[in-house]
Short mmCIF file of C-alpha atoms and ligand atoms in Angstrom, two decimals:
data_model
loop_
_atom_site.label_atom_id
_atom_site.label_comp_id
_atom_site.label_asym_id
_atom_site.label_seq_id
_atom_site.Cartn_x
_atom_site.Cartn_y
_atom_site.Cartn_z
CA MET A 290 114.84 140.56 90.17
CA LYS A 291 113.52 140.41 86.63
CA THR A 292 115.48 137.28 85.80
CA THR A 293 114.24 135.59 88.97
CA CYS A 294 110.63 136.35 88.13
CA PHE A 295 111.10 135.17 84.58
CA ALA A 296 112.79 131.98 85.77
CA LEU A 297 110.00 131.32 88.22
CA SER A 298 107.22 131.85 85.74
CA LEU A 299 109.01 129.73 83.18
CA ALA A 300 109.49 126.94 85.72
CA ALA A 301 105.88 127.19 86.79
CA ALA A 302 104.67 127.08 83.20
CA LEU A 303 106.75 123.98 82.51
CA LEU A 304 105.72 122.12 85.62
CA ALA A 305 102.30 123.25 86.76
CA PRO A 306 99.57 121.12 85.21
CA ALA A 307 97.18 123.34 83.26
CA THR A 308 94.16 122.01 85.12
CA TYR A 309 95.38 123.60 88.34
CA SER A 310 96.46 127.02 87.11
CA GLN A 311 93.77 127.61 84.52
CA SER A 312 90.50 126.02 85.50
CA PRO A 313 90.27 125.06 89.14
CA THR A 314 87.49 122.66 90.09
CA SER A 315 84.65 123.84 92.32
CA GLU A 316 86.37 122.12 95.29
CA GLN A 317 89.58 123.97 94.53
CA ARG A 318 87.73 127.28 94.29
CA GLU A 319 86.04 126.54 97.60
CA LEU A 320 89.41 125.81 99.23
CA ARG A 321 90.92 128.96 97.75
CA GLU A 322 88.14 131.05 99.27
CA ILE A 323 88.62 129.59 102.76
CA TYR A 324 92.40 129.86 102.41
CA LYS A 325 92.24 133.49 101.26
CA GLU A 326 90.01 134.43 104.16
CA LEU A 327 92.30 132.62 106.59
CA VAL A 328 95.61 134.16 105.46
CA GLU A 329 94.04 137.61 105.33
CA ILE A 330 93.14 137.40 109.02
CA ASN A 331 96.32 138.48 110.78
CA THR A 332 97.12 135.91 113.47
CA THR A 333 100.51 137.21 114.64
CA ASP A 334 101.12 137.50 118.37
CA SER A 335 101.65 141.28 118.18
CA VAL A 336 98.45 142.54 116.54
CA GLY A 337 96.62 139.47 115.26
CA SER A 338 93.80 137.31 116.54
CA CYS A 339 93.56 133.53 116.38
CA THR A 340 90.04 133.89 117.73
CA ASP A 341 88.95 135.76 114.58
CA ALA A 342 90.49 133.03 112.42
CA ALA A 343 88.86 130.27 114.48
CA ASN A 344 85.47 132.00 114.19
CA ALA A 345 85.85 132.38 110.42
CA LEU A 346 86.54 128.67 109.98
CA ALA A 347 83.76 127.75 112.40
CA ALA A 348 81.33 129.76 110.25
CA HIS A 349 82.28 127.74 107.14
CA LEU A 350 81.80 124.44 108.96
CA LYS A 351 78.44 125.44 110.42
CA ALA A 352 77.28 126.78 107.07
CA ALA A 353 78.16 123.39 105.60
CA GLY A 354 75.84 121.77 108.12
CA LEU A 355 78.02 120.66 111.02
CA PRO A 356 75.90 121.00 114.19
CA ALA A 357 76.77 124.11 116.19
CA GLN A 358 77.57 122.08 119.32
CA ASP A 359 80.21 120.18 117.36
CA VAL A 360 82.01 123.34 116.28
CA GLN A 361 83.60 125.15 119.19
CA VAL A 362 85.89 128.12 119.46
CA ILE A 363 87.71 127.68 122.76
CA VAL A 364 89.36 130.79 124.17
CA PRO A 365 91.72 130.38 127.15
CA PRO A 366 91.13 132.66 130.14
CA GLY A 367 93.16 135.88 129.90
CA GLY A 368 93.86 135.44 126.18
CA PRO A 369 90.86 136.80 124.26
CA LYS A 370 92.79 136.70 120.97
CA LYS A 371 94.21 133.23 121.58
CA GLY A 372 91.17 131.20 120.50
CA ASN A 373 91.35 127.65 119.17
CA LEU A 374 88.95 125.79 116.92
CA VAL A 375 87.76 122.29 117.78
CA ALA A 376 85.31 120.78 115.30
CA ARG A 377 84.03 117.23 115.37
CA TYR A 378 82.86 115.53 112.20
CA ARG A 379 80.77 112.63 113.42
CA GLY A 380 81.36 109.10 112.24
CA ALA A 381 79.88 105.74 113.23
CA GLY A 382 82.03 105.58 116.37
CA ALA A 383 83.46 102.17 115.49
CA LYS A 384 86.97 103.30 116.38
CA LYS A 385 88.68 106.10 118.30
CA PRO A 386 88.74 109.42 116.43
CA ILE A 387 91.48 110.82 114.21
CA MET A 388 92.78 114.30 115.03
CA LEU A 389 93.46 116.70 112.16
CA LEU A 390 95.91 119.09 113.77
CA GLY A 391 97.12 122.46 112.53
CA HIS A 392 97.90 125.89 113.89
CA LEU A 393 96.23 129.23 113.25
CA ASP A 394 98.97 131.58 114.43
CA VAL A 395 101.79 132.78 112.20
CA VAL A 396 105.26 134.26 112.68
CA GLU A 397 105.47 138.07 112.51
CA ALA A 398 105.87 139.62 109.04
CA LYS A 399 106.85 143.22 108.35
CA ARG A 400 105.14 144.77 105.32
CA GLU A 401 108.17 146.97 104.56
CA ASP A 402 110.45 143.93 104.29
CA TRP A 403 108.14 141.91 102.03
CA GLN A 404 107.71 142.36 98.29
CA ARG A 405 103.93 142.02 98.70
CA ASP A 406 101.48 142.58 101.53
CA PRO A 407 102.00 139.51 103.76
CA PHE A 408 98.35 139.58 104.82
CA LYS A 409 96.84 139.55 101.32
CA LEU A 410 96.66 136.38 99.31
CA VAL A 411 98.63 137.05 96.14
CA GLU A 412 98.71 134.51 93.31
CA GLU A 413 101.69 135.07 91.05
CA ASN A 414 103.90 132.90 88.85
CA GLY A 415 102.13 129.74 89.93
CA TYR A 416 102.55 130.50 93.62
CA PHE A 417 100.39 131.73 96.46
CA TYR A 418 102.25 134.32 98.54
CA ALA A 419 101.31 135.33 102.10
CA ARG A 420 102.47 134.88 105.67
CA GLY A 421 101.14 131.47 106.61
CA ALA A 422 100.74 130.53 102.93
CA SER A 423 102.56 127.36 103.83
CA ASP A 424 103.06 127.31 107.63
CA ASP A 425 100.41 126.35 108.55
CA LYS A 426 97.35 127.94 106.99
CA SER A 427 97.62 125.75 103.90
CA MET A 428 96.97 122.62 105.92
CA VAL A 429 94.34 124.20 108.19
CA ALA A 430 92.43 125.51 105.16
CA VAL A 431 92.67 122.11 103.47
CA PHE A 432 91.37 120.26 106.53
CA THR A 433 88.48 122.72 106.80
CA ALA A 434 87.59 122.62 103.10
CA ASN A 435 87.74 118.82 103.13
CA LEU A 436 85.31 118.58 106.05
CA VAL A 437 82.95 120.90 104.14
CA ARG A 438 83.30 118.64 101.10
CA TYR A 439 82.74 115.42 103.11
CA ARG A 440 79.60 116.94 104.56
CA ARG A 441 78.23 117.93 101.17
CA GLU A 442 78.95 114.46 99.82
CA GLY A 443 77.22 112.86 102.79
CA TYR A 444 80.37 110.99 103.79
CA ARG A 445 79.95 108.93 106.95
CA PRO A 446 83.29 107.71 108.32
CA GLU A 447 83.59 104.79 110.73
CA ARG A 448 85.14 107.10 113.30
CA ASP A 449 84.97 110.78 114.24
CA LEU A 450 87.34 113.28 112.67
CA ILE A 451 88.38 116.10 114.98
CA LEU A 452 89.78 119.27 113.48
CA VAL A 453 91.99 120.99 116.06
CA ALA A 454 93.32 124.37 114.92
CA THR A 455 95.44 125.91 117.64
CA CYS A 456 96.96 129.23 118.62
CA ASP A 457 100.51 130.00 119.78
CA GLU A 458 102.23 127.05 118.19
CA GLU A 459 104.95 129.45 117.04
CA ILE A 460 105.57 130.97 120.49
CA ILE A 461 107.95 128.97 122.70
CA PRO A 462 107.18 129.01 125.56
CA SER A 463 103.68 130.47 125.57
CA LYS A 464 101.24 130.64 128.44
CA PHE A 465 98.48 130.49 125.81
CA SER A 466 99.68 127.44 123.89
CA GLY A 467 96.39 126.21 122.49
CA ILE A 468 97.36 122.56 122.30
CA VAL A 469 98.63 122.53 125.90
CA TYR A 470 95.43 124.19 127.08
CA LEU A 471 93.19 121.81 125.15
CA LEU A 472 95.10 118.73 126.34
CA GLU A 473 94.88 119.91 129.94
CA LYS A 474 91.32 121.25 130.04
CA HIS A 475 89.45 119.62 127.17
CA ARG A 476 91.13 116.28 126.66
CA GLY A 477 87.81 114.52 126.13
CA LEU A 478 86.94 116.89 123.33
CA ILE A 479 90.11 116.24 121.34
CA ASP A 480 91.13 112.73 122.38
CA ALA A 481 92.15 110.64 119.38
CA GLU A 482 93.91 107.45 118.42
CA PHE A 483 96.43 109.40 116.37
CA ALA A 484 96.89 112.80 114.79
CA LEU A 485 97.86 114.11 111.36
CA ASN A 486 99.91 117.28 111.59
CA GLU A 487 102.28 119.60 109.75
CA GLY A 488 106.00 118.83 109.71
CA GLY A 489 105.95 116.30 106.91
CA ALA A 490 107.10 118.68 104.23
CA ALA A 491 107.61 116.63 101.12
CA LEU A 492 110.34 118.00 98.88
CA LEU A 493 110.81 119.14 95.32
CA ASP A 494 114.29 119.32 93.89
CA LYS A 495 115.79 122.51 92.47
CA SER A 496 114.22 121.93 89.08
CA GLY A 497 110.74 121.52 90.59
CA LYS A 498 110.63 117.75 90.22
CA TYR A 499 109.21 115.62 93.04
CA GLN A 500 112.16 114.41 95.12
CA ARG A 501 110.49 112.70 98.04
CA MET A 502 107.19 112.29 99.78
CA THR A 503 107.62 112.53 103.53
CA ILE A 504 106.01 111.22 106.68
CA GLN A 505 107.40 112.75 109.81
CA ALA A 506 107.40 110.42 112.81
CA GLY A 507 108.88 112.04 115.87
CA GLU A 508 110.40 115.29 117.04
CA LYS A 509 113.59 115.90 118.96
CA VAL A 510 113.25 116.99 122.56
CA PHE A 511 114.00 120.66 123.14
CA GLN A 512 116.03 121.35 126.28
CA THR A 513 117.94 124.47 127.24
CA TYR A 514 120.63 124.75 129.92
CA GLN A 515 122.25 127.69 131.64
CA LEU A 516 125.97 127.38 132.29
CA GLU A 517 127.41 129.61 134.98
CA VAL A 518 130.74 130.37 136.59
CA THR A 519 131.03 132.75 139.54
CA ASN A 520 134.19 134.27 140.98
CA PRO A 521 135.11 136.82 143.69
CA GLY A 522 136.44 139.10 140.88
CA GLY A 523 138.67 142.06 141.66
CA HIS A 524 140.61 144.85 139.97
CA SER A 525 141.54 144.12 136.36
CA SER A 526 145.01 145.58 136.91
CA LEU A 527 145.78 142.58 139.11
CA PRO A 528 144.50 139.58 137.14
CA VAL A 529 144.66 136.02 138.42
CA LYS A 530 144.46 132.77 136.49
CA ASP A 531 141.16 131.82 138.13
CA ASN A 532 138.89 133.86 135.81
CA ALA A 533 135.15 133.21 135.31
CA ILE A 534 135.27 134.03 131.59
CA TYR A 535 138.25 131.76 130.92
CA HIS A 536 136.65 128.88 132.81
CA LEU A 537 133.46 129.22 130.80
CA ALA A 538 135.20 129.80 127.48
CA GLY A 539 137.43 126.75 127.99
CA GLY A 540 134.40 124.58 128.69
CA LEU A 541 132.53 125.92 125.66
CA ALA A 542 135.51 125.27 123.41
CA ARG A 543 135.52 121.64 124.59
CA LEU A 544 131.76 121.44 123.96
CA GLY A 545 132.22 122.88 120.47
CA ALA A 546 134.64 120.09 119.62
CA PHE A 547 132.42 117.37 121.04
CA ASP A 548 129.91 115.22 119.16
CA PHE A 549 127.18 113.26 120.90
CA PRO A 550 127.19 109.58 119.97
CA PHE A 551 125.76 108.39 116.67
CA LYS A 552 122.44 106.63 117.13
CA LEU A 553 119.68 105.45 114.80
CA SER A 554 116.05 104.71 115.61
CA ALA A 555 113.50 102.87 113.48
CA THR A 556 112.50 106.20 111.91
CA THR A 557 115.97 107.51 111.17
CA ARG A 558 117.17 104.11 109.94
CA ALA A 559 114.26 104.11 107.48
CA TYR A 560 115.15 107.71 106.57
CA PHE A 561 118.75 106.89 105.64
CA GLU A 562 117.69 103.72 103.82
CA ALA A 563 115.29 105.73 101.66
CA MET A 564 117.69 108.65 101.19
CA SER A 565 120.50 106.31 100.13
CA ARG A 566 118.35 105.49 97.10
CA ILE A 567 117.68 109.17 96.33
CA GLU A 568 121.22 110.46 96.87
CA THR A 569 124.06 109.53 94.57
CA ALA A 570 127.81 108.77 94.61
CA GLN A 571 129.70 109.17 97.90
CA THR A 572 126.67 110.38 99.89
CA ALA A 573 124.61 107.36 98.88
CA ALA A 574 127.49 105.01 99.73
CA ASP A 575 128.02 106.73 103.07
CA MET A 576 124.35 106.40 103.97
CA LYS A 577 124.51 102.68 103.27
CA ALA A 578 127.72 102.42 105.28
CA ILE A 579 126.21 103.94 108.42
CA LEU A 580 123.37 101.41 108.32
CA ARG A 581 125.83 98.52 108.71
CA ASP A 582 126.77 97.00 112.02
CA PRO A 583 129.06 98.48 113.15
CA PRO A 584 128.45 101.74 111.30
CA ASP A 585 131.36 103.17 109.32
CA ALA A 586 132.99 105.94 111.36
CA GLU A 587 134.39 107.79 108.34
CA ALA A 588 131.01 107.77 106.64
CA ILE A 589 129.45 109.21 109.80
CA ALA A 590 132.04 111.97 109.85
CA ARG A 591 131.48 112.86 106.19
CA LEU A 592 127.69 112.86 106.50
CA ALA A 593 127.86 114.95 109.68
CA ALA A 594 129.07 117.88 107.56
CA SER A 595 125.43 118.28 106.57
CA PRO A 596 123.52 119.80 109.52
CA ILE A 597 120.41 117.86 108.52
CA ASN A 598 122.15 114.49 108.54
CA ASN A 599 124.03 115.35 111.71
CA SER A 600 120.87 116.41 113.57
CA THR A 601 119.12 113.25 112.37
CA PHE A 602 121.62 110.79 113.82
CA ARG A 603 122.69 112.44 117.06
CA THR A 604 121.65 114.66 119.91
CA THR A 605 123.07 118.16 119.48
CA CYS A 606 123.88 120.87 122.02
CA VAL A 607 125.02 124.29 120.91
CA ALA A 608 125.94 127.54 122.70
CA THR A 609 123.42 130.20 121.70
CA MET A 610 124.01 133.07 124.16
CA LEU A 611 126.84 134.51 126.25
CA ASP A 612 126.86 137.05 129.06
CA ALA A 613 129.77 137.88 131.34
CA GLY A 614 131.45 140.59 133.38
CA HIS A 615 130.14 143.85 134.83
CA ALA A 616 132.79 146.49 134.06
CA THR A 617 135.61 147.02 131.57
CA ASN A 618 138.10 147.41 134.42
CA ALA A 619 136.97 144.60 136.72
CA LEU A 620 137.65 140.87 136.82
CA PRO A 621 134.40 139.07 135.97
CA GLN A 622 132.35 137.93 138.95
CA ARG A 623 129.98 136.00 136.74
CA ALA A 624 130.01 134.37 133.30
CA ARG A 625 126.96 132.71 131.80
CA ALA A 626 126.11 130.87 128.62
CA ILE A 627 122.95 129.36 127.24
CA VAL A 628 123.27 125.97 125.59
CA ASN A 629 120.34 124.68 123.57
CA CYS A 630 120.06 120.92 123.10
CA ARG A 631 117.92 118.92 120.66
CA ILE A 632 117.78 115.44 122.12
CA LEU A 633 116.98 112.31 120.14
CA PRO A 634 113.55 111.01 121.10
CA GLY A 635 113.84 108.23 123.66
CA GLU A 636 117.23 109.41 124.99
CA PRO A 637 117.20 110.09 128.74
CA VAL A 638 117.36 113.85 129.24
CA ASP A 639 119.27 113.52 132.54
CA GLU A 640 122.03 111.75 130.71
CA VAL A 641 122.49 114.76 128.42
CA GLN A 642 123.13 116.96 131.44
CA ARG A 643 125.66 114.46 132.78
CA THR A 644 127.36 114.38 129.39
CA LEU A 645 127.54 118.18 129.34
CA LEU A 646 129.21 118.20 132.77
CA ARG A 647 131.71 115.58 131.63
CA VAL A 648 132.54 117.42 128.39
CA LEU A 649 132.78 120.87 130.00
CA ALA A 650 135.21 119.14 132.39
CA ASP A 651 135.45 122.00 134.88
CA ASP A 652 133.73 121.81 138.24
CA LYS A 653 133.56 125.60 138.33
CA ILE A 654 130.92 125.46 135.58
CA SER A 655 127.41 124.72 136.83
CA VAL A 656 124.78 123.36 134.44
CA THR A 657 121.12 124.05 135.17
CA PRO A 658 118.10 123.19 132.96
CA THR A 659 116.03 126.33 132.31
CA HIS A 660 112.71 124.44 131.98
CA GLU A 661 111.10 121.05 132.28
CA PRO A 662 111.51 119.02 129.07
CA THR A 663 108.51 117.83 127.12
CA LEU A 664 109.41 114.24 126.37
CA SER A 665 108.36 113.00 122.99
CA PRO A 666 108.93 109.32 122.20
CA PRO A 667 108.87 108.56 118.47
CA PRO A 668 105.44 107.42 117.29
CA PRO A 669 105.56 103.94 115.74
CA LEU A 670 105.62 103.65 111.96
CA THR A 671 103.03 100.88 111.83
CA PRO A 672 101.67 99.41 108.57
CA GLU A 673 98.26 100.89 109.49
CA ILE A 674 99.80 104.37 109.39
CA VAL A 675 102.40 104.03 106.64
CA GLY A 676 100.43 101.72 104.32
CA PRO A 677 97.78 104.25 103.25
CA VAL A 678 100.42 106.98 102.78
CA GLU A 679 102.49 104.72 100.52
CA LYS A 680 99.47 103.51 98.58
CA LEU A 681 98.15 106.98 97.91
CA SER A 682 101.55 108.44 97.19
CA ALA A 683 102.16 105.71 94.59
CA GLN A 684 98.87 106.65 92.92
CA MET A 685 99.44 110.40 92.92
CA TRP A 686 103.22 110.55 92.50
CA PRO A 687 104.32 107.21 91.01
CA GLY A 688 107.96 106.40 91.63
CA VAL A 689 108.46 109.11 94.25
CA PRO A 690 109.79 107.44 97.43
CA VAL A 691 108.05 107.86 100.79
CA VAL A 692 110.70 108.86 103.33
CA PRO A 693 110.13 108.80 107.11
CA THR A 694 111.76 111.76 108.87
CA LEU A 695 112.61 112.94 112.34
CA LEU A 696 111.96 116.64 112.93
CA ALA A 697 114.90 118.50 114.48
CA GLY A 698 112.60 121.43 115.24
CA ALA A 699 109.38 121.36 117.21
CA THR A 700 105.64 121.59 116.53
CA ASP A 701 102.48 121.09 118.57
CA GLY A 702 103.08 117.40 117.85
CA ARG A 703 105.54 117.12 120.73
CA PHE A 704 102.71 117.87 123.16
CA THR A 705 100.20 115.50 121.59
CA ILE A 706 102.83 112.74 121.40
CA ASN A 707 103.75 113.40 125.03
CA ALA A 708 100.06 113.11 125.91
CA GLY A 709 99.87 109.67 124.30
CA ILE A 710 98.48 110.62 120.90
CA PRO A 711 100.94 109.42 118.22
CA THR A 712 101.31 112.30 115.78
CA TYR A 713 102.51 112.12 112.21
CA GLY A 714 103.54 114.95 109.92
CA VAL A 715 102.05 114.25 106.52
CA SER A 716 100.48 116.65 104.06
CA GLY A 717 101.22 115.66 100.48
CA MET A 718 102.39 119.24 99.95
CA PHE A 719 105.79 119.43 98.28
CA ARG A 720 107.97 122.30 99.35
CA ASP A 721 110.68 124.04 97.36
CA PRO A 722 114.16 123.04 98.57
CA ASP A 723 114.92 126.59 99.72
CA GLY A 724 112.33 126.34 102.50
CA SER A 725 109.63 128.40 100.71
CA GLY A 726 110.15 131.44 102.93
CA VAL A 727 108.59 129.72 105.95
CA HIS A 728 109.20 131.95 109.01
CA GLY A 729 111.07 134.29 106.63
CA LEU A 730 110.36 136.67 103.77
CA ASN A 731 107.84 136.23 100.95
CA GLU A 732 106.47 132.91 102.22
CA ARG A 733 104.90 130.94 99.41
CA ILE A 734 103.47 127.67 98.23
CA ARG A 735 102.93 126.44 94.69
CA VAL A 736 99.30 126.61 93.63
CA ARG A 737 99.48 123.05 92.34
CA THR A 738 101.00 121.95 95.67
CA MET A 739 98.07 123.38 97.56
CA TYR A 740 95.55 121.55 95.39
CA GLU A 741 97.54 118.31 95.43
CA GLY A 742 97.66 118.47 99.24
CA GLN A 743 93.92 119.03 99.26
CA GLU A 744 93.32 115.90 97.19
CA PHE A 745 95.90 113.83 99.05
CA LEU A 746 94.53 114.63 102.50
CA TYR A 747 90.94 114.22 101.30
CA ARG A 748 91.74 110.68 100.22
CA LEU A 749 94.19 109.81 103.02
CA VAL A 750 91.75 110.70 105.79
CA LYS A 751 89.11 108.57 104.08
CA LEU A 752 91.54 105.64 103.91
CA TYR A 753 92.20 105.94 107.65
CA ALA A 754 88.60 106.63 108.63
CA GLY A 755 86.81 104.09 106.42
CA GLY A 756 83.08 104.31 105.83
CA LYS A 757 81.19 105.64 102.85
ZN1 LIG B 1415 103.98 125.47 111.73
#
């Protein structure tokens, strides 16, 4: 423990610019205050309240001078603690608004498992620690603080900026999903030409150096299937070959050995192009080799050993749950499995089910989707979107490549994209390569990262929104 702490503080001392850790600017202090208040409001599903968090942010925006009618806390019926914040910063109305999207809720955190209280903002060794320190209260606090700052500076954009801070992003599925509720019931209030969202976690390398700036364009489609085999069963002293468990297990073994076809999109092609310049040796060569036509099959196989590469260039389906039999001394009458698929954006979902049936190759195994998919075509990486990110990134982090990514997981972005609002994950906040404890223990973000993200988003939104 001691060595870790020492190593961390040493690394922080070597890398954190003194201006951030020693004398924060007034804007940084203002952000820190909003951020502290936000992470110290528990917004877990079990005992927390998004409504309290939404109200706290609303108070800051109104105190800064945003008209009360432009700052709304919207609470869905039946979910008094599931409030969402929608705040409109008025521009000249020359173009459709930009949505600044983030989520208020956080994953559960048990005090006894954490080194520090997860619902107190602790600054230590150049890091902020708290549940939500990174996911996603950093971005929500930054968006809020930046609107306060714009207001004070008298900034008048050419288009409206809409801050949308939602509840229940972390709960899948949730009947109180804030973004689903807002899209269904208050579309006019949040409608935008495009949205900026979490999910674009830029990366530091192990030594704390900037590895890559990231813009996330697209999320895989989440689809779960139930596999089932039924059988008349019988006494286990008189077994027969036709056994529900063996049928299912045989099919699952075939699925385990199967790979969905390799496929690149504009986003993932750009990802591997950029990564081939960051990676070295065999990995770099392999990334170049899969970009050729036809792609190199051996390179694909080598790269697929990395779950990140593999999930980037193909649809995946994996068995996640099993349930079979009803007694130790009876032949199974039923065997079930859950298979969770992450489908490349743009791939027909029906085709995945047909592929599963073909690979399971046993007509005793039925395959049934457990829910309707939320389709999520990849948002286009246009020069209007990417240009400002590249320009700003080159100013703030010269020489650090901007890498487009596809998210294998899921955020609120899949709903906004599905609703026709292209959504991009971009924050200018560089994460540690170990994942920074997001969804896990001792979640953290570097102090300098927080303030760099603040400055990056302050300037990026202005580049997109124009005006003075
Ligand atoms: Zn999140």
